[in-house]
Amino acid sequence: MFQQSLVRRTQADQADALSGVVARLKRVGYEYRGDAGADGGHLLVRATGDVRTHHVHVVPLDSAQWHAYVDLRDPLVTSDAARREYASIKCERARRFPGDRRSYTQAKHDVVQPLLASGRGRGGQVGGARDAKATPRPAQGQSAGRS
């Protein structure tokens, strides 16, 4: 997961920042698919032929969506077993639901929910109190880098 945080003061500045991010990603082959709102924020995809190979979700820093993505990322970064299980389930679901992305995504729920729970800080809920060591925060206007 690549995280870039841009702290802006106004909604207009945020819209300008989003436009800039979308424009840069389009130049390197991403297609902007719009704003999915609470179902994933602004979505950009990159494909090889008919197969999507990359997904980028742009969501507000420190929002519930941002915390959910971090909560999913953390156990996948720190646990070989979690990575293996997640990869195995994704492959099995892809075989089970070829060409039906909505069903594929819904079928991953059984593995995603426990990963989200294990990635959460002491607050126990998305956006709750966090363990600062588990989820480093970028300084204002700086990128958190790749993870």
PDB file of C-alpha atoms in Angstrom:
ATOM      1  CA  MET A   1       0.000   0.000   0.000  1.00  0.00           C
ATOM      2  CA  PHE A   2       1.329   3.416  -0.874  1.00  0.00           C
ATOM      3  CA  GLN A   3       0.251   6.231   1.372  1.00  0.00           C
ATOM      4  CA  GLN A   4       0.570   9.881   0.569  1.00  0.00           C
ATOM      5  CA  SER A   5      -0.957  12.409   2.859  1.00  0.00           C
ATOM      6  CA  LEU A   6      -1.539  15.986   1.926  1.00  0.00           C
ATOM      7  CA  VAL A   7      -2.860  18.129   4.729  1.00  0.00           C
ATOM      8  CA  ARG A   8      -4.912  21.005   3.340  1.00  0.00           C
ATOM      9  CA  ARG A   9      -6.861  23.752   5.029  1.00  0.00           C
ATOM     10  CA  THR A  10      -9.823  24.200   2.702  1.00  0.00           C
ATOM     11  CA  GLN A  11     -12.105  21.993   0.649  1.00  0.00           C
ATOM     12  CA  ALA A  12     -10.901  23.794  -2.489  1.00  0.00           C
ATOM     13  CA  ASP A  13      -7.301  22.901  -1.620  1.00  0.00           C
ATOM     14  CA  GLN A  14      -8.344  19.266  -1.090  1.00  0.00           C
ATOM     15  CA  ALA A  15     -10.113  19.191  -4.463  1.00  0.00           C
ATOM     16  CA  ASP A  16      -6.999  20.671  -6.114  1.00  0.00           C
ATOM     17  CA  ALA A  17      -4.812  18.050  -4.429  1.00  0.00           C
ATOM     18  CA  LEU A  18      -7.133  15.250  -5.575  1.00  0.00           C
ATOM     19  CA  SER A  19      -7.103  16.593  -9.142  1.00  0.00           C
ATOM     20  CA  GLY A  20      -3.305  16.621  -9.074  1.00  0.00           C
ATOM     21  CA  VAL A  21      -3.090  13.046  -7.787  1.00  0.00           C
ATOM     22  CA  VAL A  22      -5.589  11.831 -10.400  1.00  0.00           C
ATOM     23  CA  ALA A  23      -3.731  13.637 -13.207  1.00  0.00           C
ATOM     24  CA  ARG A  24      -0.358  12.152 -12.191  1.00  0.00           C
ATOM     25  CA  LEU A  25      -1.765   8.631 -11.938  1.00  0.00           C
ATOM     26  CA  LYS A  26      -3.517   8.945 -15.299  1.00  0.00           C
ATOM     27  CA  ARG A  27      -0.179   9.873 -16.891  1.00  0.00           C
ATOM     28  CA  VAL A  28       1.253   6.528 -15.750  1.00  0.00           C
ATOM     29  CA  GLY A  29      -1.651   4.434 -16.983  1.00  0.00           C
ATOM     30  CA  TYR A  30      -4.330   4.561 -14.304  1.00  0.00           C
ATOM     31  CA  GLU A  31      -8.001   5.093 -15.132  1.00  0.00           C
ATOM     32  CA  TYR A  32     -10.106   7.192 -12.763  1.00  0.00           C
ATOM     33  CA  ARG A  33     -13.314   5.320 -11.888  1.00  0.00           C
ATOM     34  CA  GLY A  34     -14.931   8.013  -9.737  1.00  0.00           C
ATOM     35  CA  ASP A  35     -15.804   8.467  -6.105  1.00  0.00           C
ATOM     36  CA  ALA A  36     -17.269   5.368  -4.453  1.00  0.00           C
ATOM     37  CA  GLY A  37     -17.870   7.336  -1.258  1.00  0.00           C
ATOM     38  CA  ALA A  38     -17.970   5.106   1.833  1.00  0.00           C
ATOM     39  CA  ASP A  39     -17.335   2.046  -0.371  1.00  0.00           C
ATOM     40  CA  GLY A  40     -13.725   2.972  -1.096  1.00  0.00           C
ATOM     41  CA  GLY A  41     -13.264   6.664  -1.794  1.00  0.00           C
ATOM     42  CA  HIS A  42     -11.894   7.796  -5.138  1.00  0.00           C
ATOM     43  CA  LEU A  43     -10.870   4.735  -7.160  1.00  0.00           C
ATOM     44  CA  LEU A  44      -8.194   4.505  -9.827  1.00  0.00           C
ATOM     45  CA  VAL A  45      -7.329   1.240 -11.573  1.00  0.00           C
ATOM     46  CA  ARG A  46      -4.594   0.028 -13.867  1.00  0.00           C
ATOM     47  CA  ALA A  47      -4.987  -3.012 -16.065  1.00  0.00           C
ATOM     48  CA  THR A  48      -3.037  -5.333 -18.293  1.00  0.00           C
ATOM     49  CA  GLY A  49      -5.489  -6.282 -21.005  1.00  0.00           C
ATOM     50  CA  ASP A  50      -8.777  -7.121 -19.304  1.00  0.00           C
ATOM     51  CA  VAL A  51      -7.169  -7.893 -15.933  1.00  0.00           C
ATOM     52  CA  ARG A  52      -6.955  -5.200 -13.263  1.00  0.00           C
ATOM     53  CA  THR A  53      -3.493  -5.326 -11.777  1.00  0.00           C
ATOM     54  CA  HIS A  54      -3.520  -2.262  -9.517  1.00  0.00           C
ATOM     55  CA  HIS A  55      -6.146  -0.441  -7.460  1.00  0.00           C
ATOM     56  CA  VAL A  56      -5.599   2.915  -5.768  1.00  0.00           C
ATOM     57  CA  HIS A  57      -8.155   4.217  -3.286  1.00  0.00           C
ATOM     58  CA  VAL A  58      -7.821   7.883  -2.338  1.00  0.00           C
ATOM     59  CA  VAL A  59      -9.479   8.605   1.003  1.00  0.00           C
ATOM     60  CA  PRO A  60      -9.141  11.401   3.561  1.00  0.00           C
ATOM     61  CA  LEU A  61      -6.277  11.033   6.013  1.00  0.00           C
ATOM     62  CA  ASP A  62      -7.428   9.841   9.451  1.00  0.00           C
ATOM     63  CA  SER A  63     -10.943   9.038   8.179  1.00  0.00           C
ATOM     64  CA  ALA A  64     -12.674   5.767   9.095  1.00  0.00           C
ATOM     65  CA  GLN A  65     -11.827   4.480   5.597  1.00  0.00           C
ATOM     66  CA  TRP A  66      -8.156   5.375   6.006  1.00  0.00           C
ATOM     67  CA  HIS A  67      -8.035   3.539   9.346  1.00  0.00           C
ATOM     68  CA  ALA A  68      -9.720   0.475   7.799  1.00  0.00           C
ATOM     69  CA  TYR A  69      -7.084   0.317   5.032  1.00  0.00           C
ATOM     70  CA  VAL A  70      -4.302   0.672   7.611  1.00  0.00           C
ATOM     71  CA  ASP A  71      -5.962  -1.950   9.821  1.00  0.00           C
ATOM     72  CA  LEU A  72      -5.974  -4.388   6.899  1.00  0.00           C
ATOM     73  CA  ARG A  73      -2.425  -3.501   5.884  1.00  0.00           C
ATOM     74  CA  ASP A  74      -0.782  -3.907   9.291  1.00  0.00           C
ATOM     75  CA  PRO A  75      -1.338  -7.665   9.816  1.00  0.00           C
ATOM     76  CA  LEU A  76      -0.494  -8.344   6.153  1.00  0.00           C
ATOM     77  CA  VAL A  77       2.824  -6.535   6.587  1.00  0.00           C
ATOM     78  CA  THR A  78       3.733  -8.146   9.908  1.00  0.00           C
ATOM     79  CA  SER A  79       2.423 -11.719   9.620  1.00  0.00           C
ATOM     80  CA  ASP A  80       3.506 -14.344   7.093  1.00  0.00           C
ATOM     81  CA  ALA A  81       0.553 -16.519   8.151  1.00  0.00           C
ATOM     82  CA  ALA A  82      -1.945 -13.678   7.572  1.00  0.00           C
ATOM     83  CA  ARG A  83      -0.427 -12.972   4.136  1.00  0.00           C
ATOM     84  CA  ARG A  84      -0.611 -16.644   3.151  1.00  0.00           C
ATOM     85  CA  GLU A  85      -4.210 -16.994   4.335  1.00  0.00           C
ATOM     86  CA  TYR A  86      -5.291 -13.774   2.603  1.00  0.00           C
ATOM     87  CA  ALA A  87      -3.590 -14.778  -0.669  1.00  0.00           C
ATOM     88  CA  SER A  88      -5.067 -18.276  -0.528  1.00  0.00           C
ATOM     89  CA  ILE A  89      -8.596 -16.999   0.061  1.00  0.00           C
ATOM     90  CA  LYS A  90      -8.276 -14.364  -2.671  1.00  0.00           C
ATOM     91  CA  CYS A  91      -7.147 -17.015  -5.188  1.00  0.00           C
ATOM     92  CA  GLU A  92      -9.928 -19.416  -4.180  1.00  0.00           C
ATOM     93  CA  ARG A  93     -12.564 -16.662  -4.399  1.00  0.00           C
ATOM     94  CA  ALA A  94     -11.216 -15.521  -7.785  1.00  0.00           C
ATOM     95  CA  ARG A  95     -11.631 -19.091  -9.114  1.00  0.00           C
ATOM     96  CA  ARG A  96     -15.101 -19.313  -7.586  1.00  0.00           C
ATOM     97  CA  PHE A  97     -16.312 -15.947  -8.939  1.00  0.00           C
ATOM     98  CA  PRO A  98     -14.562 -15.341 -12.270  1.00  0.00           C
ATOM     99  CA  GLY A  99     -15.898 -12.184 -13.877  1.00  0.00           C
ATOM    100  CA  ASP A 100     -18.110 -11.318 -10.866  1.00  0.00           C
ATOM    101  CA  ARG A 101     -16.104  -8.749  -8.941  1.00  0.00           C
ATOM    102  CA  ARG A 102     -18.949  -7.836  -6.543  1.00  0.00           C
ATOM    103  CA  SER A 103     -19.421 -11.458  -5.394  1.00  0.00           C
ATOM    104  CA  TYR A 104     -15.647 -11.938  -5.172  1.00  0.00           C
ATOM    105  CA  THR A 105     -15.315  -8.884  -2.928  1.00  0.00           C
ATOM    106  CA  GLN A 106     -18.235  -9.915  -0.714  1.00  0.00           C
ATOM    107  CA  ALA A 107     -16.853 -13.462  -0.409  1.00  0.00           C
ATOM    108  CA  LYS A 108     -13.564 -12.122   1.017  1.00  0.00           C
ATOM    109  CA  HIS A 109     -15.467 -10.794   4.038  1.00  0.00           C
ATOM    110  CA  ASP A 110     -14.692 -13.883   6.159  1.00  0.00           C
ATOM    111  CA  VAL A 111     -10.955 -13.248   5.949  1.00  0.00           C
ATOM    112  CA  VAL A 112     -10.963  -9.443   5.787  1.00  0.00           C
ATOM    113  CA  GLN A 113     -12.979  -8.887   8.997  1.00  0.00           C
ATOM    114  CA  PRO A 114     -10.583 -10.848  11.276  1.00  0.00           C
ATOM    115  CA  LEU A 115      -7.620  -9.087   9.644  1.00  0.00           C
ATOM    116  CA  LEU A 116      -9.247  -5.717  10.282  1.00  0.00           C
ATOM    117  CA  ALA A 117      -9.845  -6.682  13.898  1.00  0.00           C
ATOM    118  CA  SER A 118      -6.250  -7.835  14.380  1.00  0.00           C
ATOM    119  CA  GLY A 119      -4.913  -4.631  12.844  1.00  0.00           C
ATOM    120  CA  ARG A 120      -6.895  -2.318  15.089  1.00  0.00           C
ATOM    121  CA  GLY A 121      -5.243  -0.469  17.920  1.00  0.00           C
ATOM    122  CA  ARG A 122      -6.413  -0.597  21.501  1.00  0.00           C
ATOM    123  CA  GLY A 123      -9.564   1.348  20.555  1.00  0.00           C
ATOM    124  CA  GLY A 124     -11.082  -1.810  19.040  1.00  0.00           C
ATOM    125  CA  GLN A 125     -12.974  -0.019  16.293  1.00  0.00           C
ATOM    126  CA  VAL A 126     -12.245   1.760  13.052  1.00  0.00           C
ATOM    127  CA  GLY A 127     -11.139   5.267  13.885  1.00  0.00           C
ATOM    128  CA  GLY A 128     -10.828   4.459  17.611  1.00  0.00           C
ATOM    129  CA  ALA A 129      -7.838   5.145  19.837  1.00  0.00           C
ATOM    130  CA  ARG A 130      -4.692   3.843  18.182  1.00  0.00           C
ATOM    131  CA  ASP A 131      -1.378   2.418  19.271  1.00  0.00           C
ATOM    132  CA  ALA A 132       1.058   5.002  17.896  1.00  0.00           C
ATOM    133  CA  LYS A 133       3.749   2.341  17.369  1.00  0.00           C
ATOM    134  CA  ALA A 134       1.443   0.158  15.248  1.00  0.00           C
ATOM    135  CA  THR A 135       0.406   2.899  12.818  1.00  0.00           C
ATOM    136  CA  PRO A 136       2.974   5.634  12.295  1.00  0.00           C
ATOM    137  CA  ARG A 137       1.501   8.960  11.272  1.00  0.00           C
ATOM    138  CA  PRO A 138       3.206  11.108   8.653  1.00  0.00           C
ATOM    139  CA  ALA A 139       4.145  14.629   9.599  1.00  0.00           C
ATOM    140  CA  GLN A 140       1.966  17.375   8.149  1.00  0.00           C
ATOM    141  CA  GLY A 141       2.438  17.592   4.398  1.00  0.00           C
ATOM    142  CA  GLN A 142       4.781  14.584   4.233  1.00  0.00           C
ATOM    143  CA  SER A 143       4.343  11.189   2.655  1.00  0.00           C
ATOM    144  CA  ALA A 144       4.159   8.085   4.795  1.00  0.00           C
ATOM    145  CA  GLY A 145       5.960   6.232   2.001  1.00  0.00           C
ATOM    146  CA  ARG A 146       5.414   2.709   0.765  1.00  0.00           C
ATOM    147  CA  SER A 147       4.316  -0.143   2.928  1.00  0.00           C
TER     148      SER A 147
END
